[in-house]
Tab-separated table of C-alpha atoms in Angstrom:
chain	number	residue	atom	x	y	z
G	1	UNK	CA	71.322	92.082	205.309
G	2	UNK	CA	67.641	91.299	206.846
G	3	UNK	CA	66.541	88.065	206.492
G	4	UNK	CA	63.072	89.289	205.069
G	5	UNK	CA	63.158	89.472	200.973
G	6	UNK	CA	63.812	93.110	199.474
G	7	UNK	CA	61.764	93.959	196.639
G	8	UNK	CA	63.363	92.571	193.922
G	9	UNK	CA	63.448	88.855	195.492
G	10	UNK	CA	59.439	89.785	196.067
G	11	UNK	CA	59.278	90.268	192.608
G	12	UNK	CA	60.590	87.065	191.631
G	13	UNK	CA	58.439	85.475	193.458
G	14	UNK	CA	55.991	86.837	192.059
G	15	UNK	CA	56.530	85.580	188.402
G	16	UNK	CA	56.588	82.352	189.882
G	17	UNK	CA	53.205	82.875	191.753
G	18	UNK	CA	51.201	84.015	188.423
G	19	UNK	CA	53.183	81.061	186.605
G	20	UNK	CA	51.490	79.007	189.257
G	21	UNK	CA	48.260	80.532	188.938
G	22	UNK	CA	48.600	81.699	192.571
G	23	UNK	CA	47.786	85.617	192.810
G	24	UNK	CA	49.923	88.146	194.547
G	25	UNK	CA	48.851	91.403	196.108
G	26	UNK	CA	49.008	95.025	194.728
G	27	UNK	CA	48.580	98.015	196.579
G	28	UNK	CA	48.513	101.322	196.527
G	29	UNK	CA	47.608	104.273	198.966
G	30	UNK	CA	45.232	102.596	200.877
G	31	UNK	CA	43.562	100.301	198.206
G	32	UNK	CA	44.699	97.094	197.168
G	33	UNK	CA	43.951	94.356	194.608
G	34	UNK	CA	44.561	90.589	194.353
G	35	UNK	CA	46.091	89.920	190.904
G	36	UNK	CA	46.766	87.026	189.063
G	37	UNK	CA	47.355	86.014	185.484
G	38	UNK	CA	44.406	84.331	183.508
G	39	UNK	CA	46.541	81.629	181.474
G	40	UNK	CA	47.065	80.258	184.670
G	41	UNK	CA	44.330	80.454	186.674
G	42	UNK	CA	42.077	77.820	187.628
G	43	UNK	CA	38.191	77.535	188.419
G	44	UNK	CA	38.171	76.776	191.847
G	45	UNK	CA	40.618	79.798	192.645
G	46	UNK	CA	38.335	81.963	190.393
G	47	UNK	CA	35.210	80.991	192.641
G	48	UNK	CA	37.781	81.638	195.897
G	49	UNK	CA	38.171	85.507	194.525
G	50	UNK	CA	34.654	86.183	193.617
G	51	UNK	CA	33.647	85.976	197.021
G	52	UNK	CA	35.954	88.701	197.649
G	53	UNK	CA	35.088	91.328	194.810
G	54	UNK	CA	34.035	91.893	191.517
G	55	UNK	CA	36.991	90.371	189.192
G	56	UNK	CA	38.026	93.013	186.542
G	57	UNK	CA	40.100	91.984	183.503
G	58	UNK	CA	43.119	93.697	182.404
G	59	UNK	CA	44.652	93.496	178.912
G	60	UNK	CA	46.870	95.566	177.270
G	61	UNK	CA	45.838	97.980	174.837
G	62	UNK	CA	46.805	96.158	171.871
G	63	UNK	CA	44.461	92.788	172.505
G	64	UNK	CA	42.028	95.371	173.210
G	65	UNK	CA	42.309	96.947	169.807
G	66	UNK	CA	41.750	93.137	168.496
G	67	UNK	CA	38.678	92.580	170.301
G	68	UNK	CA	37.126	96.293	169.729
G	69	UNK	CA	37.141	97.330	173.088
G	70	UNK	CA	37.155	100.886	174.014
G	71	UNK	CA	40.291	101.656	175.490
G	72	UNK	CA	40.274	104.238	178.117
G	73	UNK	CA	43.915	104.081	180.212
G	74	UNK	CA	46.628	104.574	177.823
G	75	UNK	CA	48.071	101.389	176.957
G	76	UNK	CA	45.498	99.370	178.755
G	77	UNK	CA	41.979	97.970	178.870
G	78	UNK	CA	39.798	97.409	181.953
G	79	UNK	CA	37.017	94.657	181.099
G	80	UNK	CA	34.003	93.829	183.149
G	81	UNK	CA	33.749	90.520	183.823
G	82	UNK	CA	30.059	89.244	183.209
G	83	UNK	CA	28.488	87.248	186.197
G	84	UNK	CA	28.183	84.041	184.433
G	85	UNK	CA	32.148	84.215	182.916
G	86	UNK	CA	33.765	81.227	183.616
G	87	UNK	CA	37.717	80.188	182.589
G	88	UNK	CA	36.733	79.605	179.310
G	89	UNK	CA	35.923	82.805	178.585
G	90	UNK	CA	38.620	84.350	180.252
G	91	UNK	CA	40.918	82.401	178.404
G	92	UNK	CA	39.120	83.175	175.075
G	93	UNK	CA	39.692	87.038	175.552
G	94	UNK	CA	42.979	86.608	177.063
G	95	UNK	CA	44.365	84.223	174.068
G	96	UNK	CA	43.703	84.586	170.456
G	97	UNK	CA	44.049	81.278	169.190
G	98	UNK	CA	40.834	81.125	168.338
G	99	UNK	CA	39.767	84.663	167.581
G	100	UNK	CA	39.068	83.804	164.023
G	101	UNK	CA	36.565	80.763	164.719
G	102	UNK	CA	34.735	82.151	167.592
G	103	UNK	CA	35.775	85.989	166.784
G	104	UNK	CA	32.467	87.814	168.939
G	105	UNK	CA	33.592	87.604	172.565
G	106	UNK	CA	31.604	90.349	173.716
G	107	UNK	CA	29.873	92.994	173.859
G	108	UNK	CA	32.855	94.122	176.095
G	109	UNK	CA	32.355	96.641	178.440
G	110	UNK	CA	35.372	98.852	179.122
G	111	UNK	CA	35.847	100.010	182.676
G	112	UNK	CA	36.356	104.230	183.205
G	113	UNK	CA	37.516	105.627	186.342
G	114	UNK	CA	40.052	105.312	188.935
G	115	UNK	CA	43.415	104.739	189.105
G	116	UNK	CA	44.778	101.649	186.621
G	117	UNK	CA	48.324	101.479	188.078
G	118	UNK	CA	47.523	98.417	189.911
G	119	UNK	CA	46.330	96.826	186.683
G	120	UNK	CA	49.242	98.302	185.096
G	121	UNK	CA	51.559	96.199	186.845
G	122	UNK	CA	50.023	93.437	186.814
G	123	UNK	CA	50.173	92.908	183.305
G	124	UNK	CA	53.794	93.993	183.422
G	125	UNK	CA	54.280	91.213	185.777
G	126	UNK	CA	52.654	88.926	183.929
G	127	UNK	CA	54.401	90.029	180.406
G	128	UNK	CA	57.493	89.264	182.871
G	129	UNK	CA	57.038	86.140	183.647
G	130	UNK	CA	56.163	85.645	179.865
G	131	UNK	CA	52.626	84.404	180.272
G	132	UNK	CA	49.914	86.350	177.833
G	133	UNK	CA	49.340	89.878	179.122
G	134	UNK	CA	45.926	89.185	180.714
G	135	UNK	CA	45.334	89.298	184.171
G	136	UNK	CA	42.358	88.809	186.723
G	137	UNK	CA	42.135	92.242	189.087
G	138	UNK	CA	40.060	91.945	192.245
G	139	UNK	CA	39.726	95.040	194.479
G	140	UNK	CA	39.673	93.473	197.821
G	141	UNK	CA	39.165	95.951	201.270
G	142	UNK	CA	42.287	94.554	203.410
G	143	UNK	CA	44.911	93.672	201.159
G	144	UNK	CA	47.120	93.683	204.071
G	145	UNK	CA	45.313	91.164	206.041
G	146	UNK	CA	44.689	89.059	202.957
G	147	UNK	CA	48.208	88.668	202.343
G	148	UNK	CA	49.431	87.422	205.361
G	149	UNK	CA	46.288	85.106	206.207
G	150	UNK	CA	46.968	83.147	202.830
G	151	UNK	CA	50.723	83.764	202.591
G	152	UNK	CA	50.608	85.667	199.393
G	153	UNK	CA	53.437	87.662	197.939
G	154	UNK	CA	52.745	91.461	198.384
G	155	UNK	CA	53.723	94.123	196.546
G	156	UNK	CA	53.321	97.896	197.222
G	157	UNK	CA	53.392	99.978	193.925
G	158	UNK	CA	55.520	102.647	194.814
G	159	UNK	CA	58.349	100.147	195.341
G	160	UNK	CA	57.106	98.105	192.341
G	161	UNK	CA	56.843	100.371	189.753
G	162	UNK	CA	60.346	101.905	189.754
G	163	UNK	CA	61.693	98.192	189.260
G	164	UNK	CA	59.523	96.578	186.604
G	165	UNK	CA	61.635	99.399	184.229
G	166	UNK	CA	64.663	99.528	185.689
G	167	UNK	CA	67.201	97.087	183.860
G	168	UNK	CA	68.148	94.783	186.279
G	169	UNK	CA	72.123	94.731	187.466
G	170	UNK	CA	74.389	92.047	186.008
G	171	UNK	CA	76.667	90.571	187.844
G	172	UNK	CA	79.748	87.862	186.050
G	173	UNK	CA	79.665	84.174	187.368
G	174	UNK	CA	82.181	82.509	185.542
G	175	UNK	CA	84.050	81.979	182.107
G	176	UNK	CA	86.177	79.387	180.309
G	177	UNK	CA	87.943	78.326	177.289
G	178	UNK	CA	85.583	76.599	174.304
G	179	UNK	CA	87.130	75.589	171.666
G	180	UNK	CA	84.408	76.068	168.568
G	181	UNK	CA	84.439	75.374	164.818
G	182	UNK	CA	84.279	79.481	164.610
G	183	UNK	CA	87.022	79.720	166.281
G	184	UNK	CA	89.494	77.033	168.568
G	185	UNK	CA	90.238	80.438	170.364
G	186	UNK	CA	86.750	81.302	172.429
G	187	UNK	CA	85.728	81.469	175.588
G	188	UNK	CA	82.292	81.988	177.053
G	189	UNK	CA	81.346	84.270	179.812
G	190	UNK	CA	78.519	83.724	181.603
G	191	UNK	CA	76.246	86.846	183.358
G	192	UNK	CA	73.248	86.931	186.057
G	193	UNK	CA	71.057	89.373	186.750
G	194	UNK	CA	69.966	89.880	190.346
G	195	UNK	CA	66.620	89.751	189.877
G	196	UNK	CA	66.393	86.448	189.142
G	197	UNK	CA	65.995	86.522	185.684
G	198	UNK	CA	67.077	84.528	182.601
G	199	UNK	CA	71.545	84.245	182.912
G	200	UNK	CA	72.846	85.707	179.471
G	201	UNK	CA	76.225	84.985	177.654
G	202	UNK	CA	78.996	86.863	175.863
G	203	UNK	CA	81.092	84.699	173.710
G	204	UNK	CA	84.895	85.940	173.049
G	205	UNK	CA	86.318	85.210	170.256
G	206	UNK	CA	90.146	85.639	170.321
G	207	UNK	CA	91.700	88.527	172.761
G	208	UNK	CA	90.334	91.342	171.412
G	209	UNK	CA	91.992	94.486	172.036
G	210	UNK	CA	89.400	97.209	174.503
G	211	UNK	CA	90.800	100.188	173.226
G	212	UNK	CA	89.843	99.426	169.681
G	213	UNK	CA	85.940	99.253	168.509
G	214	UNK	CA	85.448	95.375	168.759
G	215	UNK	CA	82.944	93.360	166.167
G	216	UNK	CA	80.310	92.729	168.203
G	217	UNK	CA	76.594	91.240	167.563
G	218	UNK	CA	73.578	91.150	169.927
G	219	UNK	CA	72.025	88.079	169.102
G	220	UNK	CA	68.871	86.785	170.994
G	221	UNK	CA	67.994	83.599	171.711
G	222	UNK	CA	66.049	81.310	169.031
G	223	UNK	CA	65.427	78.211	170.319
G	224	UNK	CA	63.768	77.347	166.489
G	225	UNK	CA	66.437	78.982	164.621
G	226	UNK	CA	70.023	78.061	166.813
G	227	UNK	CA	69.012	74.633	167.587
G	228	UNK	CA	66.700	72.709	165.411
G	229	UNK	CA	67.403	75.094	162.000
G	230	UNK	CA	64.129	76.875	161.791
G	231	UNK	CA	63.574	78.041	158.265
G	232	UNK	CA	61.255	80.705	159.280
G	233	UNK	CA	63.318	83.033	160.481
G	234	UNK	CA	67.332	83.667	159.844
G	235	UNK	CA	68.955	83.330	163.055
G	236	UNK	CA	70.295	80.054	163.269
G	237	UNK	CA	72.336	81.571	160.134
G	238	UNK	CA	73.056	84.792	161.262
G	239	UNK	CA	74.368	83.699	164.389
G	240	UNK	CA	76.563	80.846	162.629
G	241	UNK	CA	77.880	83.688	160.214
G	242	UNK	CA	78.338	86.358	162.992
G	243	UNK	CA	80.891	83.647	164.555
G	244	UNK	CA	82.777	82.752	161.107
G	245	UNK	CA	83.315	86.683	160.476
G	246	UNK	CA	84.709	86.980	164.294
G	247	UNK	CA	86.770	83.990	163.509
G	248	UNK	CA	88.143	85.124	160.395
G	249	UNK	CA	89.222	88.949	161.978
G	250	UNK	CA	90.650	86.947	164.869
G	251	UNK	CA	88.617	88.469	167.707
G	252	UNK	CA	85.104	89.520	168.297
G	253	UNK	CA	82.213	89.434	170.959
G	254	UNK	CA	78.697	87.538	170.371
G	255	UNK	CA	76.277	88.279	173.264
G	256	UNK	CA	73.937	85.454	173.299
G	257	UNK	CA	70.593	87.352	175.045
G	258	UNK	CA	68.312	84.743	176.172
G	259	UNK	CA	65.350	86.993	175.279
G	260	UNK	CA	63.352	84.524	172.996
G	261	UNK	CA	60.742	85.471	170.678
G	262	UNK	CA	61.790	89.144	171.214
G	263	UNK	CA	61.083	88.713	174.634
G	264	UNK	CA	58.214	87.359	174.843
G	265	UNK	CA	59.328	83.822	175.800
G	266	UNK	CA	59.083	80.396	173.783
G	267	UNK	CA	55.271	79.406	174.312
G	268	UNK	CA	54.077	82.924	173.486
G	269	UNK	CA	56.774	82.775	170.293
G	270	UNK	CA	54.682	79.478	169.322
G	271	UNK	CA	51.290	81.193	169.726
G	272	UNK	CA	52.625	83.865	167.584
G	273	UNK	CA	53.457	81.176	164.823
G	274	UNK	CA	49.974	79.578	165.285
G	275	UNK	CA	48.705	83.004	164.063
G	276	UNK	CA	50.939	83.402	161.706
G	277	UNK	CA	49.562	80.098	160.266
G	278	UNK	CA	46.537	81.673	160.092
G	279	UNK	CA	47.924	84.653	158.011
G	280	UNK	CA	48.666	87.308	160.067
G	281	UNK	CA	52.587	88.594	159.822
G	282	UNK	CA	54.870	88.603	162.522
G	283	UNK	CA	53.669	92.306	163.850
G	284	UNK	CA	50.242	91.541	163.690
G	285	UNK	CA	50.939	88.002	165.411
G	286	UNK	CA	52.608	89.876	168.402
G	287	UNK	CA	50.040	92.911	168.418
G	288	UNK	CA	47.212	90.336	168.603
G	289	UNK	CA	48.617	88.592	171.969
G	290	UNK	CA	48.777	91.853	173.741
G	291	UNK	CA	52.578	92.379	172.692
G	292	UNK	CA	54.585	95.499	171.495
G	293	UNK	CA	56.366	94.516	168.557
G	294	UNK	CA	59.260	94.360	170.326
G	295	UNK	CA	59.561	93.344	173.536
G	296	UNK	CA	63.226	92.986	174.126
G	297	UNK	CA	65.317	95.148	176.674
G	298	UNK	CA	69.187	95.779	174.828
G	299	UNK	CA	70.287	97.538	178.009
G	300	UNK	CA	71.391	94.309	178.728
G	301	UNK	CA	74.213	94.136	175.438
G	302	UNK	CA	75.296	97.552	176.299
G	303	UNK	CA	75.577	96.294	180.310
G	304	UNK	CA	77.645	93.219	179.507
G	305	UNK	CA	79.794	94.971	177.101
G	306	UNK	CA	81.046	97.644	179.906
G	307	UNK	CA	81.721	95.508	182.402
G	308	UNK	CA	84.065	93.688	179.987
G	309	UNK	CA	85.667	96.672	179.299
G	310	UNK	CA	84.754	97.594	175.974
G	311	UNK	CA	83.100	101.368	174.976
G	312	UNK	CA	82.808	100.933	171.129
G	313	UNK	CA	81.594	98.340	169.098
G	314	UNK	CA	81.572	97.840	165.203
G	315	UNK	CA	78.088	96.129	165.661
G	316	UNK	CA	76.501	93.279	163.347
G	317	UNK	CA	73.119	94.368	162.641
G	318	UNK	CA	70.187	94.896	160.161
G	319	UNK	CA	68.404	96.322	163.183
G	320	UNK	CA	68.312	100.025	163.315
G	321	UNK	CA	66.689	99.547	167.318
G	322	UNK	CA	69.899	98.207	168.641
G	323	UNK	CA	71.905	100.832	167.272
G	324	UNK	CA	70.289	103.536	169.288
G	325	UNK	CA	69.936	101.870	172.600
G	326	UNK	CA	73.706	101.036	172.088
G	327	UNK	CA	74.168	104.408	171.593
G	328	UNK	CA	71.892	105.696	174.540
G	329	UNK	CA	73.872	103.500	177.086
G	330	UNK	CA	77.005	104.380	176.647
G	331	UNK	CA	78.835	102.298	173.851
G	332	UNK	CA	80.068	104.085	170.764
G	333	UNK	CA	78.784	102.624	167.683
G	334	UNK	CA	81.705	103.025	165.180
G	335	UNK	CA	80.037	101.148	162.224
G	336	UNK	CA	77.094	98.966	161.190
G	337	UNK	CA	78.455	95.671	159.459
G	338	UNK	CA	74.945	94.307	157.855
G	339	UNK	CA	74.554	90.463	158.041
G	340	UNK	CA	72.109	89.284	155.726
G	341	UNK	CA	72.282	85.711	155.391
G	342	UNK	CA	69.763	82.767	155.967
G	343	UNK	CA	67.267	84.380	153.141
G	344	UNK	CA	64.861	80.865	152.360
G	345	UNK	CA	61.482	80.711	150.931
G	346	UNK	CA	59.895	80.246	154.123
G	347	UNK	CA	61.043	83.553	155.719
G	348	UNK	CA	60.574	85.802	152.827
G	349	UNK	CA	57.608	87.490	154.252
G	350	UNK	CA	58.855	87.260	157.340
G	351	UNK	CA	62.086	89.242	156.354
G	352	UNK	CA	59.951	91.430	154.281
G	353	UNK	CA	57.455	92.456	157.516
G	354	UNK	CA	60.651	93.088	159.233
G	355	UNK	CA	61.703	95.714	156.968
G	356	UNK	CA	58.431	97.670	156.243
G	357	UNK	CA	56.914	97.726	159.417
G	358	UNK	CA	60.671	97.419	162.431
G	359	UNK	CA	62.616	99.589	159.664
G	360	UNK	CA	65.605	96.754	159.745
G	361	UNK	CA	68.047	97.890	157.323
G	362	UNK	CA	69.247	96.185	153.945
């Protein structure tokens, strides 16, 4: 194996460049960009990159439909940045925490013309590394030079792009015996990806048998609901009562995803909560930061649950989404065992918006 880092270790580095608010480099058949994310950045490194270009702004296509602005590659948004923009208004079109007090950030001009795959990846990169999908674009002349006179991570597109899709291989690091009040006969398995990424769990509950479909839930992290009892959502619950009915049968699987806020991280899960404070649902919370409504990848379930030998699953679910991607990777979905628990007068609406607008099930 060369010493010099392959792609994928590139990319990680990456994430932890734009969580930095260092930028990386893009390129792309000759042209090349310096990219990095706007929560981050700083004013002194925004004065560095004007000197080399004219900055362009990139946000996805859904904070562009928030702000009005014309939208004219796909599922993203090139803005002109004014002369005179500083952070602050970077950071006001990026986040919308304060959309509704200061709610005319323009007129913004959307960018037409060339090629937006370098912009394109940086917001995936950014989304990534779960900052708010915003990032600074500078089209600099030598990229190549650039990169290795200031030591900055660079990152061709043709070797890029195939990997910000591509679910990253797991690979098991260890398991043991935990005795739990679900069940005195568990044991948790823990598995990492290799590119870096956040380590996710399958808990076992019993021996069950591989031939058989086994009860199985995909539950994602909820740092709100698991550990301090959130009553806005119902996870905490459903993730207490997907371990009693495992218990009870004598053997199941629980894969605990650590894919917060539907993927979109804790701090970006809080933002949405801010807005939803302000009385926009959980949809239009997430829409409104530049997210999809869902943002999580359930590859990863379907992943863990072949490599521990299992090919059917009776899966605990309300959500129709993980049904189908179960399905599309391989694992037979015998049966759908709803789990509706954790109802509370706090997450009414919530469970409500959930229904109309994701189509979970009752």
């Amino acid at each position: 194996m060369p010493l010099a880092p392959s792609i994928v270790e590139r990319l990680n580095r990456a994430r932890g460049d734009l969580r930095m608010g260092v930028p990386v480099v893009l390129t792309a058949e000759g042209t090349g960009v310096l990219a990095v994310a706007v929560e981050a950045l700083e004013a002194a490194r925004l004065a560095e990159l004007r000197l080399l270009g004219a900055p362009e702004l990139a946000i996805t296509a859904r904070r562009a439909e928030t702000l009005k602005a014309r939208v004219y590659d796909g599922d993203l948004a090139r803005i002109e940045v004014p002369d005179a923009a500083g952070i602050e208004w970077l950071q006001a079109v990026a986040d919308p925490a304060d959309d509704l007090r200061l709610p005319m950030k323009g007129p913004l001009r959307s960018l037409r013309g060339g090629g937006a795959g370098l912009a394109r990846a940086a917001l995936a990169l950014a989304k990534s590394a779960h900052l708010l999908p915003a990032a600074l674009v500078v089209p600099v002349a030598e990229p190549l030079r650039l990169a290795v006179e200031n030591v900055l991570t660079l990152l061709p597109l043709a070797e890029v792009e195939p990997e910000l899709t591509r679910g990253s291989p797991l690979h098991p690091v260890v398991s043991a015996r935990v005795p739990m009040v679900a069940s005195e006969a568990g044991r948790v398995h823990v598995f990492r990806p290799e590119d870096g990424g956040e380590e996710h769990y399958a808990i076992e509950i019993g021996k069950p048998d591989r031939a058989q479909p086994v009860l199985a839930r995909l539950h994602s992290a909820c740092f709100t609901g698991d550990v301090l009892g959130s009553l806005k959502c119902d996870c905490g619950p459903q993730l207490r009562a997907a371990l009693g009915r495992m218990g009870e049968e004598g053997a199941g699987v629980l894969l605990y995803l650590n894919q917060e806020g539907r993927g979109i991280g804790l701090a970006n899960k809080m933002r949405a909560y801010s807005l939803q404070d302000q009385g926009f649902d959980t949809v239009e919370a997430n829409h409104r930061l530049g997210f999809e409504d869902d943002e999580r990848d359930f590859r990863i379930g379907a992943g863990i649950l072949r490599q521990m030998g299992f090919s059917a699953v009776r899966l605990l679910t309300n959500n129709p989404a993980k049904i189908r991607m179960m399905e599309a990777n391989g694992i037979r979905v015998t049966e759908r065992v709803p789990l509706h628990v954790g109802r509370t007068e706090f997450n009414a609406a919530y469970l409500a918006t959930k229904a109309a607008k994701s189509g979970h099930l009752a």
